[in-house]
Structures are given as C-alpha cells and as structure tokens.
Amino acid sequence: MKIILKSSAVLFSVLMMSCGGKEEKKKEGFSVDRAKTTTEQPAPAPAAADTKPSETVDLTNKGVGPITSVSLAAEVDQEMAKKGEEVYNKMCLACHRVDKKFIGPAPKGILERRSPEWVMNMILNPEVMVKEDPLAKALLAEFNGAPMANQSLTEEEARAVLEYFRTL
C-alpha cells in the first residue's frame, strides 16, 4: 500500500510539473523584434503549365510505340466502332468512364486533344509511354500514379477502340 501511495504521489507531482504554465522570461541581453513585411508580388500570368495534362491539346505528338501513322476516313466506320465499343466495355470500362474522370481519363473528345497515333500507342504500349512520353508521364502524375494496364490488345482491336472514340 505504501508503494502505491508513494508511486501515486510521484506520478501526481510529475504530472503537475509537466502541466505547469510556461512563462517566457526575457533573457537579459540583446533582442530584436521584427515586424513581418509583405511585398506584393504580381500574379503570375496563366501559362500552359496551369492546364491539366488531361485537358492539354497536343495533336503533333505521336507517342512512343509501334504506331507511326493512322489514316482516318472522313466517315466513321460504324461496324469497326461497334467492335471497338465491345472491346472498350470489356477491357477499359473498369478504369475509364466515357464522359467523366474516373481512375483514368475520359475518352470523350480525346481525338480533339491527342493524335490518333498517340492514342493507339497509349493503348498498345502504356508502360513505355509513361516512361518516355512527357504527356503520358504528366497524365500518370495527374491520375495519382495509377498506371494504365496493358490489356494486350492487338493493333486491330486498338484501331477499333480508336474508331469507337470517334463516335463519342
């Protein structure tokens, strides 16, 4: 009982000392009181860097991968687009929503922002694209480092998905 009583007294004393008010005592000697000064800096002009990578328009970049040229007909090939929609729904829908940001960017309007070659190279070669293509790197950062999975699509399937994107 004496041990408990002594331990309680010591604990209470330590507690009281640690909770005591802190008085700042001025030390004798030299001190400087500085007032904070603010200088008004001009607001930076909006630059291209302010645009999100998913909203950046770059129709000249063809990306890194096997696709160097894609010819798009004036009219959408509806049969190919239908096959592309099937592939998209099966392989891409887990991470991409047609018209809104999800785990990955929305494909709606992608051909207004990227070249067809870039889109196909991203579909076929996502690992190399995020390592070597500056825009793909920026997209990776924008989408919290979630890399696009390589779905091992064929060029024919990727081309069909591209045709489907033209219908969105």
PDB file of C-alpha atoms in Angstrom:
ATOM      1  CA  MET A   1       0.000   0.000   0.000  1.00  0.00           C
ATOM      2  CA  LYS A   2       2.856   2.350   0.812  1.00  0.00           C
ATOM      3  CA  ILE A   3       4.383   1.685  -2.623  1.00  0.00           C
ATOM      4  CA  ILE A   4       1.126   2.550  -4.374  1.00  0.00           C
ATOM      5  CA  LEU A   5       0.747   5.712  -2.287  1.00  0.00           C
ATOM      6  CA  LYS A   6       4.323   6.816  -2.974  1.00  0.00           C
ATOM      7  CA  SER A   7       4.018   5.991  -6.680  1.00  0.00           C
ATOM      8  CA  SER A   8       0.783   7.968  -6.900  1.00  0.00           C
ATOM      9  CA  ALA A   9       2.382  10.947  -5.166  1.00  0.00           C
ATOM     10  CA  VAL A  10       5.392  10.871  -7.518  1.00  0.00           C
ATOM     11  CA  LEU A  11       3.163  10.493 -10.573  1.00  0.00           C
ATOM     12  CA  PHE A  12       0.935  13.374  -9.412  1.00  0.00           C
ATOM     13  CA  SER A  13       3.991  15.569  -8.823  1.00  0.00           C
ATOM     14  CA  VAL A  14       5.411  14.811 -12.273  1.00  0.00           C
ATOM     15  CA  LEU A  15       2.020  15.475 -13.828  1.00  0.00           C
ATOM     16  CA  MET A  16       1.710  18.829 -12.073  1.00  0.00           C
ATOM     17  CA  MET A  17       5.185  19.883 -13.131  1.00  0.00           C
ATOM     18  CA  SER A  18       4.581  18.938 -16.753  1.00  0.00           C
ATOM     19  CA  CYS A  19       1.263  20.787 -16.892  1.00  0.00           C
ATOM     20  CA  GLY A  20       2.567  23.956 -15.355  1.00  0.00           C
ATOM     21  CA  GLY A  21       2.144  27.203 -17.262  1.00  0.00           C
ATOM     22  CA  LYS A  22       5.003  28.239 -19.440  1.00  0.00           C
ATOM     23  CA  GLU A  23       6.181  31.681 -18.659  1.00  0.00           C
ATOM     24  CA  GLU A  24       8.537  33.125 -21.128  1.00  0.00           C
ATOM     25  CA  LYS A  25      11.149  35.035 -19.281  1.00  0.00           C
ATOM     26  CA  LYS A  26      13.035  37.595 -21.242  1.00  0.00           C
ATOM     27  CA  LYS A  27      16.682  36.978 -21.148  1.00  0.00           C
ATOM     28  CA  GLU A  28      18.927  39.811 -20.392  1.00  0.00           C
ATOM     29  CA  GLY A  29      20.844  40.969 -23.388  1.00  0.00           C
ATOM     30  CA  PHE A  30      20.267  41.813 -26.998  1.00  0.00           C
ATOM     31  CA  SER A  31      16.960  41.054 -28.740  1.00  0.00           C
ATOM     32  CA  VAL A  32      15.363  42.126 -31.979  1.00  0.00           C
ATOM     33  CA  ASP A  33      11.662  42.423 -32.615  1.00  0.00           C
ATOM     34  CA  ARG A  34      10.953  42.177 -36.319  1.00  0.00           C
ATOM     35  CA  ALA A  35       7.680  43.008 -37.932  1.00  0.00           C
ATOM     36  CA  LYS A  36       6.719  40.848 -40.848  1.00  0.00           C
ATOM     37  CA  THR A  37       6.733  42.724 -44.085  1.00  0.00           C
ATOM     38  CA  THR A  38       4.963  41.580 -47.161  1.00  0.00           C
ATOM     39  CA  THR A  39       5.780  42.652 -50.626  1.00  0.00           C
ATOM     40  CA  GLU A  40       3.024  42.419 -53.121  1.00  0.00           C
ATOM     41  CA  GLN A  41       4.071  40.200 -55.970  1.00  0.00           C
ATOM     42  CA  PRO A  42       2.302  40.356 -59.299  1.00  0.00           C
ATOM     43  CA  ALA A  43       0.004  37.440 -60.004  1.00  0.00           C
ATOM     44  CA  PRO A  44       1.584  35.023 -62.457  1.00  0.00           C
ATOM     45  CA  ALA A  45       0.113  35.040 -65.909  1.00  0.00           C
ATOM     46  CA  PRO A  46      -1.799  31.868 -66.729  1.00  0.00           C
ATOM     47  CA  ALA A  47       0.555  29.559 -68.527  1.00  0.00           C
ATOM     48  CA  ALA A  48       0.253  26.267 -70.303  1.00  0.00           C
ATOM     49  CA  ALA A  49       1.556  24.674 -67.108  1.00  0.00           C
ATOM     50  CA  ASP A  50      -1.720  25.671 -65.408  1.00  0.00           C
ATOM     51  CA  THR A  51      -3.649  23.385 -67.751  1.00  0.00           C
ATOM     52  CA  LYS A  52      -4.201  19.861 -66.525  1.00  0.00           C
ATOM     53  CA  PRO A  53      -2.454  17.232 -68.649  1.00  0.00           C
ATOM     54  CA  SER A  54      -5.832  15.625 -69.373  1.00  0.00           C
ATOM     55  CA  GLU A  55      -7.011  18.933 -70.859  1.00  0.00           C
ATOM     56  CA  THR A  56      -3.818  19.742 -72.755  1.00  0.00           C
ATOM     57  CA  VAL A  57      -4.184  19.799 -76.526  1.00  0.00           C
ATOM     58  CA  ASP A  58      -1.249  18.252 -78.399  1.00  0.00           C
ATOM     59  CA  LEU A  59      -2.105  16.943 -81.838  1.00  0.00           C
ATOM     60  CA  THR A  60       1.519  16.726 -83.037  1.00  0.00           C
ATOM     61  CA  ASN A  61       2.848  14.197 -80.511  1.00  0.00           C
ATOM     62  CA  LYS A  62       2.581  10.647 -81.886  1.00  0.00           C
ATOM     63  CA  GLY A  63       3.786   8.996 -78.705  1.00  0.00           C
ATOM     64  CA  VAL A  64       6.207   6.108 -78.328  1.00  0.00           C
ATOM     65  CA  GLY A  65       5.352   2.747 -79.800  1.00  0.00           C
ATOM     66  CA  PRO A  66       4.634   0.744 -82.911  1.00  0.00           C
ATOM     67  CA  ILE A  67       2.110   3.153 -84.437  1.00  0.00           C
ATOM     68  CA  THR A  68       3.660   5.898 -86.546  1.00  0.00           C
ATOM     69  CA  SER A  69       0.777   6.695 -88.869  1.00  0.00           C
ATOM     70  CA  VAL A  70      -3.009   6.284 -88.753  1.00  0.00           C
ATOM     71  CA  SER A  71      -5.326   7.285 -91.566  1.00  0.00           C
ATOM     72  CA  LEU A  72      -8.849   8.150 -90.517  1.00  0.00           C
ATOM     73  CA  ALA A  73     -11.599   8.193 -93.124  1.00  0.00           C
ATOM     74  CA  ALA A  74     -13.925  11.175 -93.226  1.00  0.00           C
ATOM     75  CA  GLU A  75     -16.816   8.932 -92.187  1.00  0.00           C
ATOM     76  CA  VAL A  76     -16.778   6.757 -89.075  1.00  0.00           C
ATOM     77  CA  ASP A  77     -16.729   3.030 -89.841  1.00  0.00           C
ATOM     78  CA  GLN A  78     -19.786   2.036 -87.786  1.00  0.00           C
ATOM     79  CA  GLU A  79     -19.008  -1.698 -87.876  1.00  0.00           C
ATOM     80  CA  MET A  80     -15.459  -1.103 -86.602  1.00  0.00           C
ATOM     81  CA  ALA A  81     -16.770   1.357 -83.989  1.00  0.00           C
ATOM     82  CA  LYS A  82     -19.232  -1.281 -82.743  1.00  0.00           C
ATOM     83  CA  LYS A  83     -16.357  -3.761 -82.322  1.00  0.00           C
ATOM     84  CA  GLY A  84     -14.370  -1.034 -80.581  1.00  0.00           C
ATOM     85  CA  GLU A  85     -17.230  -0.362 -78.176  1.00  0.00           C
ATOM     86  CA  GLU A  86     -17.351  -4.077 -77.306  1.00  0.00           C
ATOM     87  CA  VAL A  87     -13.585  -4.121 -76.647  1.00  0.00           C
ATOM     88  CA  TYR A  88     -13.831  -0.884 -74.628  1.00  0.00           C
ATOM     89  CA  ASN A  89     -16.690  -2.232 -72.490  1.00  0.00           C
ATOM     90  CA  LYS A  90     -14.817  -5.476 -71.861  1.00  0.00           C
ATOM     91  CA  MET A  91     -11.263  -4.193 -71.324  1.00  0.00           C
ATOM     92  CA  CYS A  92     -11.365  -0.484 -70.466  1.00  0.00           C
ATOM     93  CA  LEU A  93     -14.540   0.219 -68.524  1.00  0.00           C
ATOM     94  CA  ALA A  94     -13.008  -0.860 -65.211  1.00  0.00           C
ATOM     95  CA  CYS A  95     -10.854   2.306 -65.197  1.00  0.00           C
ATOM     96  CA  HIS A  96     -12.384   4.677 -67.772  1.00  0.00           C
ATOM     97  CA  ARG A  97     -15.833   6.251 -67.954  1.00  0.00           C
ATOM     98  CA  VAL A  98     -16.885   7.674 -71.317  1.00  0.00           C
ATOM     99  CA  ASP A  99     -17.583  11.219 -70.231  1.00  0.00           C
ATOM    100  CA  LYS A 100     -16.025  11.689 -66.803  1.00  0.00           C
ATOM    101  CA  LYS A 101     -12.740  11.301 -64.983  1.00  0.00           C
ATOM    102  CA  PHE A 102     -12.535   8.027 -63.085  1.00  0.00           C
ATOM    103  CA  ILE A 103      -9.371   6.046 -62.334  1.00  0.00           C
ATOM    104  CA  GLY A 104      -8.172   7.113 -65.779  1.00  0.00           C
ATOM    105  CA  PRO A 105      -9.175   9.983 -68.073  1.00  0.00           C
ATOM    106  CA  ALA A 106     -12.434  10.071 -70.009  1.00  0.00           C
ATOM    107  CA  PRO A 107     -12.051   9.164 -73.690  1.00  0.00           C
ATOM    108  CA  LYS A 108     -14.800  11.546 -74.828  1.00  0.00           C
ATOM    109  CA  GLY A 109     -13.211  14.185 -77.068  1.00  0.00           C
ATOM    110  CA  ILE A 110      -9.764  12.563 -76.871  1.00  0.00           C
ATOM    111  CA  LEU A 111      -9.187  12.975 -80.617  1.00  0.00           C
ATOM    112  CA  GLU A 112      -9.655  16.721 -80.195  1.00  0.00           C
ATOM    113  CA  ARG A 113      -6.712  16.713 -77.753  1.00  0.00           C
ATOM    114  CA  ARG A 114      -4.416  13.901 -78.971  1.00  0.00           C
ATOM    115  CA  SER A 115      -3.273  12.493 -82.280  1.00  0.00           C
ATOM    116  CA  PRO A 116      -4.719   9.107 -83.308  1.00  0.00           C
ATOM    117  CA  GLU A 117      -1.189   7.660 -83.223  1.00  0.00           C
ATOM    118  CA  TRP A 118      -0.691   8.833 -79.629  1.00  0.00           C
ATOM    119  CA  VAL A 119      -3.991   7.250 -78.556  1.00  0.00           C
ATOM    120  CA  MET A 120      -3.176   3.924 -80.188  1.00  0.00           C
ATOM    121  CA  ASN A 121       0.372   3.904 -78.787  1.00  0.00           C
ATOM    122  CA  MET A 122      -1.036   4.579 -75.322  1.00  0.00           C
ATOM    123  CA  ILE A 123      -3.450   1.664 -75.715  1.00  0.00           C
ATOM    124  CA  LEU A 124      -0.826  -0.719 -77.119  1.00  0.00           C
ATOM    125  CA  ASN A 125       2.275   0.414 -75.251  1.00  0.00           C
ATOM    126  CA  PRO A 126       1.305   2.071 -71.926  1.00  0.00           C
ATOM    127  CA  GLU A 127       4.408   1.011 -69.968  1.00  0.00           C
ATOM    128  CA  VAL A 128       6.859   2.599 -72.410  1.00  0.00           C
ATOM    129  CA  MET A 129       4.625   5.627 -72.945  1.00  0.00           C
ATOM    130  CA  VAL A 130       4.619   6.554 -69.233  1.00  0.00           C
ATOM    131  CA  LYS A 131       8.389   6.142 -69.113  1.00  0.00           C
ATOM    132  CA  GLU A 132       9.296   8.033 -72.282  1.00  0.00           C
ATOM    133  CA  ASP A 133       6.415  10.282 -73.388  1.00  0.00           C
ATOM    134  CA  PRO A 134       6.237  13.584 -71.453  1.00  0.00           C
ATOM    135  CA  LEU A 135       2.462  13.909 -71.777  1.00  0.00           C
ATOM    136  CA  ALA A 136       1.886  10.328 -70.614  1.00  0.00           C
ATOM    137  CA  LYS A 137       4.179  10.996 -67.643  1.00  0.00           C
ATOM    138  CA  ALA A 138       2.150  14.086 -66.750  1.00  0.00           C
ATOM    139  CA  LEU A 139      -1.108  12.128 -67.035  1.00  0.00           C
ATOM    140  CA  LEU A 140       0.298   9.472 -64.721  1.00  0.00           C
ATOM    141  CA  ALA A 141       1.003  12.182 -62.148  1.00  0.00           C
ATOM    142  CA  GLU A 142      -2.435  13.773 -62.613  1.00  0.00           C
ATOM    143  CA  PHE A 143      -4.148  10.441 -62.047  1.00  0.00           C
ATOM    144  CA  ASN A 144      -2.312   9.774 -58.769  1.00  0.00           C
ATOM    145  CA  GLY A 145       0.309   7.470 -60.221  1.00  0.00           C
ATOM    146  CA  ALA A 146      -2.247   4.901 -61.358  1.00  0.00           C
ATOM    147  CA  PRO A 147      -0.604   3.450 -64.474  1.00  0.00           C
ATOM    148  CA  MET A 148      -2.692   2.242 -67.371  1.00  0.00           C
ATOM    149  CA  ALA A 149      -2.669  -1.531 -67.512  1.00  0.00           C
ATOM    150  CA  ASN A 150      -1.517  -3.148 -70.734  1.00  0.00           C
ATOM    151  CA  GLN A 151      -4.555  -5.110 -71.878  1.00  0.00           C
ATOM    152  CA  SER A 152      -2.513  -6.842 -74.616  1.00  0.00           C
ATOM    153  CA  LEU A 153      -4.854  -5.667 -77.349  1.00  0.00           C
ATOM    154  CA  THR A 154      -3.970  -6.297 -80.959  1.00  0.00           C
ATOM    155  CA  GLU A 155      -3.448  -3.375 -83.328  1.00  0.00           C
ATOM    156  CA  GLU A 156      -6.794  -4.276 -84.918  1.00  0.00           C
ATOM    157  CA  GLU A 157      -8.577  -4.095 -81.544  1.00  0.00           C
ATOM    158  CA  ALA A 158      -6.827  -0.831 -80.650  1.00  0.00           C
ATOM    159  CA  ARG A 159      -7.832   0.624 -84.030  1.00  0.00           C
ATOM    160  CA  ALA A 160     -11.439  -0.443 -83.371  1.00  0.00           C
ATOM    161  CA  VAL A 161     -11.352   1.275 -79.963  1.00  0.00           C
ATOM    162  CA  LEU A 162      -9.974   4.386 -81.673  1.00  0.00           C
ATOM    163  CA  GLU A 163     -12.879   4.276 -84.143  1.00  0.00           C
ATOM    164  CA  TYR A 164     -15.290   3.969 -81.215  1.00  0.00           C
ATOM    165  CA  PHE A 165     -13.709   7.046 -79.633  1.00  0.00           C
ATOM    166  CA  ARG A 166     -14.567   8.956 -82.824  1.00  0.00           C
ATOM    167  CA  THR A 167     -18.266   8.347 -82.087  1.00  0.00           C
ATOM    168  CA  LEU A 168     -18.168   9.798 -78.579  1.00  0.00           C
TER     169      LEU A 168
END
